[in-house]
Phi, psi and omega in degrees: 000117179279144179279134183263111182258104190249141179247118176258105184278354176051221183262057178231155171084125168285175179302313182293320178297319179295318179297315180298317181294316181296317178296319179295322180295315178299317181298318180292333186252018173252148186294340180289337185229357183200196184288345183086162179282121179305146184298336182262019182234148168234146181250132177232130175242131179245088182275173170296159184305322184293347183249008181299316185296310181295326178291319176302316181298318181293329184269354186303128178065020176257110183300138175087001180249132183229153179251140178219170181243150182278342187190163169195167176259134186281067175210155181300308178188180177142191185274072179237078186305130178087357182259174180220146185251169185295323180299324178295320180292317178296323178297331179270002176092016180289136175256334185231162169211151177270152169214136174085015177303145186301329180290328175286323180289311192266334178266318185258000169074026180286131183278164177302320182291321179293320176300317179299323179294328176292315179302311181299312184292316180300316178297318181297329182273352176110001175277150165274141188245140172249113177266119180266134178223157178163157185257156173280170179297318179298320179294321178294315180299329180276003179072031186254017181307307183298319180297312186291309181294322177298316179297314181297319182287319181296320177288320183293331184254010187299326186254025182298139178287157176293144176070027181299130176289133188299330183287351182268358179230135176229140172252129176250111175275116180230099174299123186303325183289351181252000183272113177072012183257346187088349177274142178231137175300143178287164181307316181294322179294318180295313181300316181295316180293319180290328175295322177297312179301316180299317181295324178290324176295316179294321177301320184276324192237003181066218184298331177301328180297339178281344185258353182280136183284141177240120178264156169251140176222144179140091179057042173285132183225165177304329184287334182244353185298320182298321179289320183294316188291344180268354183288155179302135177065018173258108187250023180150181180223153173242112193248135177261261188306319183286354178267354183285341178251127186298318181295317180296313183291326179297325177291325176292316180301322184263007184297000000 
């Protein structure tokens, strides 16, 4: 199982900035100019929609590099002003898409059920899906980790197709209180949360649930990535701020 090292660029970077960063990342992670991409790692970049084309161009024919989207609307097409559909993303070469990121849940008000509809629709259309789950600080302090993550996962995975290939689904555990705050969950907290996610996957999918990758996200940096990536049930990371710089993210990828 290769570890999925993902960069979520959120609402950052113009087209030219994205192209420069993607090219620099490829250069840093190719054997001609750097240590090369470790055999057990895959790189995924999720740029803003306006930067999908230049990142795709930079990644063309580079093994182990994938393009993804931060969002889409779960419909074929239609009168959904301001939205984008899966066919548009596939046309741009996207292999992955996010659903349920905490900023979509808590800022834009997306419900657990709506997130689940994205997971179901994206998989049906041919995208691999990353379902993000995680608790707020108040929920953690109240001892509600299991309740919150369980609710999010059961709704998020409710419509999974039969016989789903394990490589087409990723769960990203992101404690909301650690996203963009500089705070990082401690090793024991990460291990416990990922064990919970694993048990919920097995509950829902049987043995297939043991093969699905679980990422950690939340103030991942070059300085802590190496320790995080070795923890039980940590099969990759989903990185925000530290992924905006090619040198910084390349160090995380090779940690």
